[in-house]
CSV table of C-alpha atoms and ligand atoms in Angstrom, one decimal:
chain,number,residue,atom,x,y,z
B,1330,MET,CA,-78.8,68.1,216.0
B,1331,ILE,CA,-78.1,66.5,212.9
B,1332,SER,CA,-76.9,63.5,215.2
B,1333,LEU,CA,-80.0,63.5,217.3
B,1334,LEU,CA,-82.1,63.4,214.0
B,1335,ILE,CA,-80.1,60.7,212.5
B,1336,PHE,CA,-80.0,58.3,215.9
B,1337,LEU,CA,-84.1,58.7,216.3
B,1338,CYS,CA,-83.8,57.3,212.6
B,1339,ILE,CA,-81.4,54.6,212.6
B,1340,ALA,CA,-84.2,53.3,215.7
B,1341,ALA,CA,-86.7,53.9,213.6
B,1342,LEU,CA,-85.0,52.2,210.9
B,1343,PHE,CA,-84.0,49.1,212.7
B,1344,ASN,CA,-87.1,49.0,215.2
B,1345,THR,CA,-84.5,48.4,218.3
B,1346,VAL,CA,-86.8,51.1,219.7
B,1347,THR,CA,-88.2,51.7,223.1
B,1348,ALA,CA,-90.7,52.9,225.3
B,1349,GLY,CA,-89.8,56.8,226.0
B,1350,LYS,CA,-87.8,57.0,222.9
B,1351,HIS,CA,-88.6,60.4,221.4
B,1352,ASP,CA,-87.8,61.5,224.7
B,1353,ILE,CA,-84.8,63.6,223.4
B,1354,TYR,CA,-87.2,65.6,221.5
B,1355,SER,CA,-89.2,66.5,224.5
B,1356,GLY,CA,-89.1,70.2,224.7
B,1357,TYR,CA,-88.7,70.6,220.9
B,1358,SER,CA,-90.9,72.8,218.8
B,1359,VAL,CA,-91.5,73.2,215.2
B,1360,HIS,CA,-92.4,76.9,213.9
B,1361,GLY,CA,-93.5,77.6,210.7
B,1362,VAL,CA,-92.0,81.4,209.1
B,1363,GLN,CA,-93.7,83.1,206.2
B,1364,LEU,CA,-91.1,84.0,203.4
B,1365,ARG,CA,-91.7,87.2,201.8
B,1366,ASP,CA,-88.9,86.9,199.6
B,1367,ARG,CA,-85.0,86.8,198.8
B,1368,ALA,CA,-83.9,88.3,201.8
B,1369,ASP,CA,-86.2,86.3,204.3
B,1370,GLN,CA,-84.9,83.0,203.1
B,1371,LYS,CA,-81.0,84.7,203.0
B,1372,VAL,CA,-82.1,85.5,207.5
B,1373,LEU,CA,-83.1,81.9,207.9
B,1374,TYR,CA,-80.3,80.2,206.0
B,1375,ASP,CA,-78.2,82.3,208.2
B,1376,LEU,CA,-80.1,81.4,211.3
B,1377,GLN,CA,-79.6,77.8,210.7
B,1378,ILE,CA,-75.8,78.3,210.1
B,1379,GLU,CA,-75.1,80.6,213.4
B,1380,LEU,CA,-77.6,78.8,215.6
B,1381,GLY,CA,-77.6,75.5,214.3
B,1382,VAL,CA,-81.5,75.2,214.4
B,1383,ASP,CA,-82.6,72.2,212.5
B,1384,VAL,CA,-84.8,72.9,209.1
B,1385,TRP,CA,-87.7,70.7,208.2
B,1386,ASP,CA,-89.3,72.4,205.1
B,1387,HIS,CA,-87.1,75.4,203.1
B,1388,GLY,CA,-90.7,77.1,201.9
B,1389,ALA,CA,-90.5,79.2,198.6
B,1390,PRO,CA,-91.2,83.2,199.0
B,1391,GLY,CA,-95.1,83.4,198.7
B,1392,VAL,CA,-95.6,80.3,198.1
B,1393,ASN,CA,-94.8,78.0,201.2
B,1394,ASP,CA,-93.7,79.4,204.8
B,1395,ALA,CA,-90.7,77.7,205.8
B,1396,LEU,CA,-90.6,75.1,209.3
B,1397,VAL,CA,-87.5,74.9,211.4
B,1398,MET,CA,-87.0,72.6,214.9
B,1399,VAL,CA,-85.3,74.9,217.4
B,1400,THR,CA,-84.7,73.4,221.1
B,1401,GLN,CA,-85.8,74.7,224.4
B,1402,GLU,CA,-82.5,76.6,224.3
B,1403,ASN,CA,-82.2,78.5,221.0
B,1404,VAL,CA,-86.1,79.4,220.5
B,1405,ALA,CA,-86.7,82.4,222.2
B,1406,GLU,CA,-83.1,84.3,220.6
B,1407,PHE,CA,-84.7,82.3,216.7
B,1408,LEU,CA,-87.9,84.0,217.4
B,1409,GLU,CA,-86.3,87.1,218.0
B,1410,LYS,CA,-84.0,87.1,215.2
B,1411,LEU,CA,-87.1,86.6,213.2
B,1412,ASP,CA,-89.2,89.2,215.3
B,1413,GLU,CA,-86.0,91.2,214.3
B,1414,ASN,CA,-86.4,91.0,210.1
B,1415,GLY,CA,-89.8,91.6,210.6
B,1416,MET,CA,-90.7,88.0,209.8
B,1417,ASN,CA,-94.2,86.2,211.2
B,1418,HIS,CA,-94.1,83.1,212.1
B,1419,TYR,CA,-96.3,80.6,214.0
B,1420,LEU,CA,-96.3,77.7,216.0
B,1421,GLN,CA,-96.5,74.7,214.2
B,1422,ILE,CA,-95.6,71.5,216.6
B,1423,SER,CA,-95.0,72.8,220.1
B,1424,ASP,CA,-93.3,69.5,221.4
B,1425,VAL,CA,-92.2,67.1,218.5
B,1426,ALA,CA,-91.9,64.2,221.4
B,1427,THR,CA,-95.6,64.2,221.7
B,1428,ALA,CA,-96.0,64.4,217.4
B,1429,PHE,CA,-93.6,61.4,217.1
B,1430,GLU,CA,-95.7,59.4,219.7
B,1431,ARG,CA,-98.3,60.1,217.4
B,1432,TYR,CA,-96.9,59.4,214.5
B,1433,ASP,CA,-95.7,55.9,215.9
B,1434,ARG,CA,-99.6,55.0,216.9
B,1435,GLU,CA,-100.5,56.2,212.8
B,1436,LEU,CA,-97.9,53.7,212.0
B,1437,SER,CA,-98.7,50.3,213.9
B,1438,SER,CA,-102.6,50.7,213.1
B,1439,TRP,CA,-101.1,50.9,209.6
B,1440,LYS,CA,-99.1,47.9,210.3
B,1441,GLN,CA,-102.2,46.2,211.6
B,1442,SER,CA,-104.0,47.1,208.5
B,1443,ARG,CA,-101.9,45.3,206.0
B,1444,THR,CA,-99.9,42.4,205.2
B,1445,ASN,CA,-98.3,40.7,202.4
B,1446,ARG,CA,-95.7,44.3,202.2
B,1447,MET,CA,-93.6,44.2,199.1
B,1448,LEU,CA,-90.0,45.0,199.6
B,1449,PHE,CA,-90.4,48.8,198.2
B,1450,ASP,CA,-93.3,49.2,200.6
B,1451,ASN,CA,-90.7,49.8,203.4
B,1452,TYR,CA,-87.3,51.2,204.5
B,1453,PRO,CA,-85.3,48.0,203.3
B,1454,THR,CA,-82.3,47.3,204.8
B,1455,TYR,CA,-78.7,47.4,202.6
B,1456,GLU,CA,-78.8,43.1,202.7
B,1457,GLU,CA,-82.2,43.5,201.6
B,1458,VAL,CA,-82.0,46.2,198.7
B,1459,ASP,CA,-78.8,44.0,197.7
B,1460,ALA,CA,-80.8,40.3,197.7
B,1461,TYR,CA,-83.1,42.7,195.5
B,1462,LEU,CA,-80.9,43.6,192.9
B,1463,GLU,CA,-79.4,40.4,192.7
B,1464,ARG,CA,-82.3,38.7,191.7
B,1465,ILE,CA,-84.2,40.7,189.5
B,1466,ALA,CA,-80.7,40.2,187.4
B,1467,ALA,CA,-80.7,36.8,187.5
B,1468,GLU,CA,-84.6,36.3,186.7
B,1469,TYR,CA,-84.4,39.1,184.2
B,1470,PRO,CA,-81.2,38.4,182.1
B,1471,ASN,CA,-82.3,39.5,178.9
B,1472,ILE,CA,-82.9,43.3,179.8
B,1473,VAL,CA,-81.1,43.7,183.5
B,1474,THR,CA,-77.4,44.2,183.8
B,1475,LEU,CA,-76.2,43.9,186.8
B,1476,VAL,CA,-73.1,46.6,187.6
B,1477,ASN,CA,-70.7,46.6,190.5
B,1478,ALA,CA,-69.6,50.0,190.4
B,1479,GLY,CA,-67.2,49.4,193.3
B,1480,PRO,CA,-66.8,49.7,197.1
B,1481,SER,CA,-67.9,51.9,199.2
B,1482,PHE,CA,-65.8,53.8,201.8
B,1483,GLU,CA,-66.7,51.0,204.6
B,1484,GLY,CA,-66.4,48.5,201.9
B,1485,ARG,CA,-69.8,47.3,201.0
B,1486,PRO,CA,-70.8,47.0,197.3
B,1487,VAL,CA,-71.9,50.2,195.2
B,1488,LYS,CA,-74.4,48.2,193.1
B,1489,TYR,CA,-76.7,49.4,190.5
B,1490,LEU,CA,-78.4,48.1,187.2
B,1491,LYS,CA,-79.0,48.8,183.8
B,1492,ILE,CA,-82.1,48.0,182.1
B,1493,SER,CA,-82.9,47.8,178.1
B,1494,SER,CA,-84.5,45.9,175.4
B,1495,SER,CA,-81.5,46.0,173.6
B,1496,TYR,CA,-78.0,45.2,175.3
B,1497,PHE,CA,-77.8,48.6,176.4
B,1498,ASN,CA,-76.0,48.8,172.8
B,1499,ASP,CA,-78.4,50.6,171.0
B,1500,THR,CA,-77.6,55.1,170.1
B,1501,TYR,CA,-80.6,55.5,168.8
B,1502,LYS,CA,-82.1,55.8,172.6
B,1503,PRO,CA,-81.7,57.6,175.4
B,1504,VAL,CA,-79.8,56.5,178.6
B,1505,TYR,CA,-82.2,57.9,182.3
B,1506,PHE,CA,-79.7,57.9,185.1
B,1507,LEU,CA,-81.5,58.1,188.1
B,1508,ASP,CA,-79.8,57.7,191.7
B,1509,ALA,CA,-81.1,57.8,195.0
B,1510,THR,CA,-80.1,58.1,199.0
B,1511,MET,CA,-77.4,59.9,197.7
B,1512,HIS,CA,-78.0,61.8,200.9
B,1513,ALA,CA,-79.0,58.4,203.1
B,1514,ARG,CA,-81.3,59.7,205.8
B,1515,GLU,CA,-83.5,60.8,202.9
B,1516,TRP,CA,-84.5,57.5,202.9
B,1517,VAL,CA,-87.8,57.7,200.8
B,1518,THR,CA,-85.7,57.9,198.2
B,1519,LEU,CA,-85.0,54.5,198.6
B,1520,PRO,CA,-88.1,52.6,198.0
B,1521,VAL,CA,-88.6,55.1,195.0
B,1522,ALA,CA,-86.0,53.5,192.7
B,1523,LEU,CA,-86.7,49.9,193.5
B,1524,TYR,CA,-90.0,50.8,192.7
B,1525,THR,CA,-89.3,52.1,189.3
B,1526,ILE,CA,-87.2,49.0,188.8
B,1527,HIS,CA,-90.3,47.0,189.9
B,1528,ARG,CA,-92.5,49.2,187.0
B,1529,LEU,CA,-90.0,49.1,184.4
B,1530,VAL,CA,-89.0,45.5,185.0
B,1531,GLU,CA,-91.2,43.3,187.2
B,1532,ASN,CA,-94.8,44.6,186.8
B,1533,PRO,CA,-94.7,46.6,183.4
B,1534,ARG,CA,-98.2,47.5,182.7
B,1535,ASP,CA,-98.9,47.9,178.8
B,1536,GLN,CA,-99.1,51.8,178.5
B,1537,ASP,CA,-96.1,51.5,179.8
B,1538,ARG,CA,-93.8,49.3,177.3
B,1539,ASP,CA,-92.6,52.4,175.2
B,1540,LEU,CA,-90.6,53.3,178.4
B,1541,LEU,CA,-88.4,50.4,177.9
B,1542,GLU,CA,-88.7,49.3,174.4
B,1543,ASN,CA,-87.8,53.9,173.5
B,1544,ILE,CA,-85.5,54.6,176.4
B,1545,ASP,CA,-82.4,52.7,178.2
B,1546,TRP,CA,-82.0,53.4,182.0
B,1547,ILE,CA,-79.5,53.5,184.7
B,1548,ILE,CA,-81.4,52.7,188.5
B,1549,MET,CA,-78.2,53.2,191.5
B,1550,PRO,CA,-80.5,52.6,194.3
B,1551,ILE,CA,-78.2,52.6,197.3
B,1552,GLU,CA,-75.2,54.9,197.5
B,1553,ARG,CA,-75.0,54.9,201.0
B,1554,LEU,CA,-76.9,55.4,204.7
B,1555,TRP,CA,-75.7,58.5,206.0
B,1556,ARG,CA,-75.9,62.2,205.2
B,1557,ARG,CA,-72.3,62.5,205.0
B,1558,THR,CA,-70.1,59.6,203.6
B,1559,ARG,CA,-68.4,58.0,206.0
B,1560,SER,CA,-64.5,58.0,204.6
B,1561,PHE,CA,-62.1,59.2,207.1
B,1562,ASN,CA,-59.1,61.2,207.2
B,1563,ALA,CA,-56.8,61.6,210.4
B,1564,SER,CA,-54.5,64.2,208.6
B,1565,VAL,CA,-58.0,66.5,207.9
B,1566,THR,CA,-59.9,66.0,211.0
B,1567,THR,CA,-60.3,63.3,213.6
B,1568,GLU,CA,-63.3,65.3,214.9
B,1569,CYS,CA,-65.9,63.6,212.0
B,1570,TRP,CA,-66.9,61.3,209.5
B,1571,GLY,CA,-67.3,62.2,206.1
B,1572,VAL,CA,-68.5,65.0,204.0
B,1573,ASP,CA,-71.6,66.1,202.3
B,1574,ALA,CA,-71.1,64.2,198.3
B,1575,ASN,CA,-73.6,66.3,197.0
B,1576,ARG,CA,-70.8,68.8,198.1
B,1577,ASN,CA,-68.3,66.5,196.9
B,1578,PHE,CA,-68.4,67.3,192.6
B,1579,ASP,CA,-66.4,69.0,190.3
B,1580,VAL,CA,-67.9,72.2,189.2
B,1581,ASN,CA,-67.5,76.1,191.0
B,1582,PHE,CA,-66.4,73.1,194.0
B,1583,ASN,CA,-66.2,74.8,197.2
B,1584,THR,CA,-67.4,77.6,196.8
B,1585,ILE,CA,-70.9,78.7,197.7
B,1586,GLY,CA,-73.3,77.2,200.4
B,1587,VAL,CA,-70.9,75.1,201.8
B,1588,SER,CA,-69.0,74.9,205.2
B,1589,SER,CA,-65.3,74.5,206.6
B,1590,ASP,CA,-66.4,73.3,209.2
B,1591,PHE,CA,-65.5,69.1,208.6
B,1592,CYS,CA,-68.3,68.5,210.9
B,1593,SER,CA,-71.2,70.3,209.0
B,1594,ASN,CA,-73.1,68.6,207.0
B,1595,THR,CA,-72.4,71.0,203.8
B,1596,TYR,CA,-68.8,70.1,204.4
B,1597,PRO,CA,-67.9,69.8,201.0
B,1598,GLY,CA,-64.6,67.8,201.5
B,1599,GLN,CA,-60.7,68.5,200.8
B,1600,VAL,CA,-61.3,68.0,197.3
B,1601,ALA,CA,-63.2,67.3,194.5
B,1602,PHE,CA,-63.9,63.5,194.0
B,1603,SER,CA,-62.6,63.2,197.5
B,1604,GLU,CA,-65.1,60.2,198.1
B,1605,PRO,CA,-65.6,56.6,195.9
B,1606,GLU,CA,-69.2,57.0,196.0
B,1607,THR,CA,-69.0,60.4,194.5
B,1608,ARG,CA,-66.8,59.0,191.9
B,1609,TYR,CA,-69.0,56.4,190.6
B,1610,VAL,CA,-72.0,58.7,189.8
B,1611,ARG,CA,-69.3,60.7,187.9
B,1612,ASP,CA,-68.0,57.5,186.0
B,1613,ILE,CA,-71.6,56.5,185.4
B,1614,LEU,CA,-72.2,60.1,183.6
B,1615,LEU,CA,-69.1,60.2,182.0
B,1616,GLU,CA,-69.3,57.1,180.7
B,1617,ASN,CA,-72.7,57.1,179.0
B,1618,ILE,CA,-72.5,61.0,178.6
B,1619,ASP,CA,-72.9,60.6,174.6
B,1620,ARG,CA,-76.3,59.5,175.7
B,1621,ILE,CA,-77.5,60.4,179.1
B,1622,GLN,CA,-80.3,62.6,178.0
B,1623,LEU,CA,-81.9,62.8,181.8
B,1624,TYR,CA,-80.8,62.2,185.2
B,1625,LEU,CA,-82.4,62.4,188.4
B,1626,ASN,CA,-80.5,62.7,191.4
B,1627,VAL,CA,-83.3,62.3,193.9
B,1628,HIS,CA,-83.2,63.6,197.4
B,1629,SER,CA,-86.2,64.5,199.9
B,1630,HIS,CA,-88.1,66.7,201.0
B,1631,GLY,CA,-89.7,69.3,200.1
B,1632,ASN,CA,-91.7,68.6,196.2
B,1633,TYR,CA,-88.9,70.0,194.3
B,1634,VAL,CA,-87.6,69.9,190.6
B,1635,LEU,CA,-84.5,71.8,190.9
B,1636,PHE,CA,-81.8,72.4,188.0
B,1637,GLY,CA,-78.6,74.2,187.9
B,1638,TYR,CA,-76.7,75.6,188.2
B,1639,GLY,CA,-76.5,76.7,192.4
B,1640,ASN,CA,-74.7,80.1,191.4
B,1641,ALA,CA,-78.0,81.3,190.1
B,1642,THR,CA,-76.5,81.4,186.3
B,1643,LEU,CA,-78.8,79.8,184.1
B,1644,PRO,CA,-78.2,76.8,181.7
B,1645,THR,CA,-78.5,77.8,178.4
B,1646,ASN,CA,-81.1,75.5,177.7
B,1647,VAL,CA,-83.1,76.5,180.6
B,1648,VAL,CA,-86.5,77.0,178.7
B,1649,GLN,CA,-86.4,72.8,177.7
B,1650,LEU,CA,-85.1,72.1,181.3
B,1651,HIS,CA,-88.3,73.7,182.7
B,1652,HIS,CA,-90.5,72.3,179.6
B,1653,VAL,CA,-89.5,68.6,181.5
B,1654,ALA,CA,-89.3,69.7,184.6
B,1655,ALA,CA,-92.7,71.0,185.0
B,1656,ALA,CA,-94.0,68.0,183.4
B,1657,MET,CA,-92.8,65.7,186.0
B,1658,GLY,CA,-94.0,68.0,188.4
B,1659,ALA,CA,-97.5,68.0,187.0
B,1660,ALA,CA,-97.5,64.6,186.4
B,1661,ILE,CA,-96.6,64.0,190.3
B,1662,ASP,CA,-99.3,66.2,191.3
B,1663,ALA,CA,-102.1,64.9,190.0
B,1664,ARG,CA,-102.0,62.2,191.4
B,1665,LYS,CA,-100.5,63.6,194.8
B,1666,LEU,CA,-102.6,63.4,198.6
B,1667,PRO,CA,-104.9,66.2,199.1
B,1668,GLN,CA,-102.1,67.1,202.0
B,1669,ALA,CA,-99.7,67.6,199.8
B,1670,ARG,CA,-97.9,71.0,198.3
B,1671,TYR,CA,-97.8,71.0,194.5
B,1672,TYR,CA,-94.7,70.7,193.2
B,1673,LEU,CA,-92.5,73.9,193.0
B,1674,ILE,CA,-89.9,73.8,189.3
B,1675,GLY,CA,-87.0,76.4,189.1
B,1676,ASN,CA,-83.4,77.0,189.9
B,1677,SER,CA,-82.0,75.4,192.7
B,1678,ASN,CA,-80.6,78.6,193.8
B,1679,MET,CA,-83.9,80.8,193.2
B,1680,ALA,CA,-85.9,78.6,194.4
B,1681,LEU,CA,-84.1,77.1,197.8
B,1682,TYR,CA,-80.1,78.2,197.7
B,1683,GLY,CA,-77.0,79.1,196.8
B,1684,SER,CA,-74.9,75.2,196.5
B,1685,SER,CA,-71.6,74.8,194.3
B,1686,GLY,CA,-70.1,70.7,194.0
B,1687,SER,CA,-73.9,69.3,193.3
B,1688,ALA,CA,-74.2,66.8,191.4
B,1689,GLN,CA,-77.3,68.0,189.3
B,1690,ASP,CA,-74.6,70.9,188.4
B,1691,TYR,CA,-72.1,68.6,187.4
B,1692,GLY,CA,-74.5,66.5,185.3
B,1693,GLN,CA,-75.4,69.7,183.6
B,1694,LEU,CA,-71.8,71.0,183.3
B,1695,VAL,CA,-70.8,68.0,181.8
B,1696,GLY,CA,-73.2,67.9,179.2
B,1697,VAL,CA,-76.6,66.1,180.5
B,1698,PRO,CA,-79.7,68.2,178.5
B,1699,PHE,CA,-81.3,67.5,181.4
B,1700,SER,CA,-80.1,67.5,184.7
B,1701,TYR,CA,-82.2,67.7,188.1
B,1702,THR,CA,-82.6,67.4,191.8
B,1703,LEU,CA,-86.3,65.8,193.1
B,1704,GLU,CA,-86.9,66.6,196.4
B,1705,LEU,CA,-90.0,63.7,197.5
B,1706,PRO,CA,-92.7,65.2,199.6
B,1707,GLY,CA,-91.9,65.0,203.7
B,1708,TYR,CA,-95.2,66.2,204.2
B,1709,THR,CA,-95.3,67.3,207.7
B,1710,TYR,CA,-92.6,64.5,208.6
B,1711,GLY,CA,-89.1,66.2,206.7
B,1712,PHE,CA,-86.7,63.5,206.6
B,1713,LEU,CA,-88.6,61.2,208.9
B,1714,VAL,CA,-91.3,59.9,206.4
B,1715,PRO,CA,-93.9,57.6,208.1
B,1716,PRO,CA,-93.5,54.1,206.0
B,1717,GLN,CA,-97.3,54.6,205.1
B,1718,TYR,CA,-96.9,57.0,203.0
B,1719,ILE,CA,-93.9,55.4,201.0
B,1720,ASN,CA,-96.0,53.2,198.4
B,1721,GLN,CA,-98.3,56.9,197.4
B,1722,ILE,CA,-94.6,58.6,196.8
B,1723,ASN,CA,-93.7,55.5,194.6
B,1724,MET,CA,-96.6,55.5,192.5
B,1725,GLU,CA,-97.2,59.5,192.1
B,1726,THR,CA,-93.4,59.8,191.3
B,1727,TRP,CA,-93.1,56.9,189.2
B,1728,GLU,CA,-95.7,58.6,187.1
B,1729,GLY,CA,-93.8,61.5,187.2
B,1730,ILE,CA,-90.4,59.5,186.2
B,1731,ALA,CA,-92.0,58.7,183.2
B,1732,ALA,CA,-93.9,61.8,182.3
B,1733,SER,CA,-90.1,63.2,182.0
B,1734,ALA,CA,-88.7,60.0,180.6
B,1735,ARG,CA,-91.1,60.5,177.3
B,1736,LEU,CA,-90.5,63.8,177.1
B,1737,ALA,CA,-86.5,63.7,177.8
B,1738,ASN,CA,-86.9,60.9,174.6
B,1739,LEU,CA,-88.6,63.2,172.1
B,1740,TYR,CA,-86.0,66.4,173.4
B,1741,TYR,CA,-83.6,63.1,172.6
B,1742,ARG,CA,-85.0,62.3,168.3
B,1743,ALA,CA,-84.7,66.4,167.7
B,1744,ARG,CA,-81.2,66.1,168.7
B,1745,ASN,CA,-80.4,63.2,166.6
B,1746,SER,CA,-82.6,64.4,163.4
B,1747,ASN,CA,-80.6,67.5,163.0
X,1477,NAG,C1,-75.6,44.3,171.0
X,1477,NAG,O1,-75.3,43.2,172.5
X,1477,NAG,C2,-75.6,41.8,172.1
X,1477,NAG,C3,-75.4,40.8,173.7
X,1477,NAG,O2,-73.8,41.2,173.8
X,1477,NAG,C4,-74.8,41.6,170.5
X,1477,NAG,O3,-75.3,40.1,170.4
X,1477,NAG,C5,-75.2,42.2,169.5
X,1477,NAG,O4,-74.6,42.3,168.6
X,1477,NAG,C6,-74.7,43.7,169.8
X,1477,NAG,N1,-75.6,44.8,169.1
X,1477,NAG,C7,-74.5,45.6,168.8
X,1477,NAG,C8,-75.4,46.5,167.3
X,1477,NAG,O5,-73.6,45.9,169.0
X,1478,NAG,C1,-56.4,62.9,203.5
X,1478,NAG,O1,-55.9,64.5,203.2
X,1478,NAG,C2,-54.5,65.0,203.1
X,1478,NAG,C3,-54.7,66.4,202.7
X,1478,NAG,O2,-55.9,67.2,202.2
X,1478,NAG,C4,-54.3,64.5,201.5
X,1478,NAG,O3,-53.5,64.7,201.2
X,1478,NAG,C5,-54.9,62.6,201.5
X,1478,NAG,O4,-54.7,62.4,200.1
X,1478,NAG,C6,-55.8,62.3,202.3
X,1478,NAG,N1,-56.2,60.9,202.3
X,1478,NAG,C7,-56.6,59.9,201.5
X,1478,NAG,C8,-56.5,59.0,202.0
X,1478,NAG,O5,-58.0,60.7,201.2
X,1479,NAG,C1,-72.1,79.7,187.5
X,1479,NAG,O1,-71.3,78.1,187.6
X,1479,NAG,C2,-71.9,77.5,186.0
X,1479,NAG,C3,-70.8,76.5,185.9
X,1479,NAG,O2,-69.4,75.9,186.5
X,1479,NAG,C4,-70.4,78.6,185.0
X,1479,NAG,O3,-70.7,78.3,183.5
X,1479,NAG,C5,-71.0,80.3,185.0
X,1479,NAG,O4,-69.7,81.4,184.8
X,1479,NAG,C6,-71.0,80.5,186.9
X,1479,NAG,N1,-71.5,81.7,186.8
X,1479,NAG,C7,-71.2,82.9,187.6
X,1479,NAG,C8,-71.6,84.1,188.2
X,1479,NAG,O5,-69.6,82.7,188.9
């Protein structure tokens, strides 16, 4: 199922699609499922593993319904299991292929109505992102330093920017570290990272000058272009490539919310930090640990700001963690589209599901006071957010980033004045 989704994603990204491209989805349907409590969430989570259904939206008990895509073959069994557990459900999309064709028509009318699109208004390629980072570093040498962390498994450089008005050596400033595309099919995370660079460096507005004056930034827009990493180790398996990078960090490694199936999207790898991409993130965190005040690991989708731990134990600073996350969510909500849901703030286990080895938990464990997973909106599109929404998501998310940066900065001052 996931491979079908990825196929569709690739086709859409490179615009190499032909007529009838959505035929593979013919007969797929999407069902809304009402969640009453954590037991219902568990039923859904187990069905995801048991039947391989694709959860578009995890929902939240009593707040948002879950959305699940099923095939013609497993729809009957899926609905039967829901009925057995007394869970209410309804048909949201009767035929996914038809729905995608409608999205395509919306997209082409949007394309015709626009010219001069900016890089971050669309889904850029690796080469375009690379050229953008190089250009920004060359044009703004006094505030931007380009760092090449090293090669990805496939040999492409993984680059990030250090952005600072004081050569990154003023210890009175906190560091805000943002990374995107750790799960790369979550493509909309990439434009958000690029737009953040744009607003900090290329187009800073007067009202936002404090963000660069008071805070240093590390932004890593592109880790890779797949849900799983691209590593291959024939002594482990010849069936599937890669691991789930967001289960590969050394925190409660390989305990909950992981699959031992090499081909699963939650396979954590044989050992923690087996992947170069996760090691780069680890190294950035550890190198800057004295000053990183907030780490934002950007994902999509579902409108959540989540914090640790994935085993449901709350960090000791949970009140402050919740405070900053709520400020971020509220700032985004103030600019959201009417049809978008409100951001939900909470512990990742209690709000969604159990996990281990996540970047968010690792940041928290090694001492980042505010370590978060941000789940951007998917509206009704899930991972496949059409590009006409990118600009909206960029702008609203920027408001959340700015609000969280300011508040985290106040906490940093308080921490350092003691
Ligand atoms: C910070 O870095 C700049 C540029 O490398 C250097 O000129 C300056 O002396 C440094 N300041 C401190 C306090 O280390
Ligand atoms: C491949 O996996 C084996 C078994 O876990 C491990 O010993 C070896 O170091 C791995 N090779 C690479 C290149 O990661
Ligand atoms: C959950 O994980 C954290 C971080 O590793 C740890 O400190 C805590 O003891 C764990 N809680 C349980 C119940 O295992």
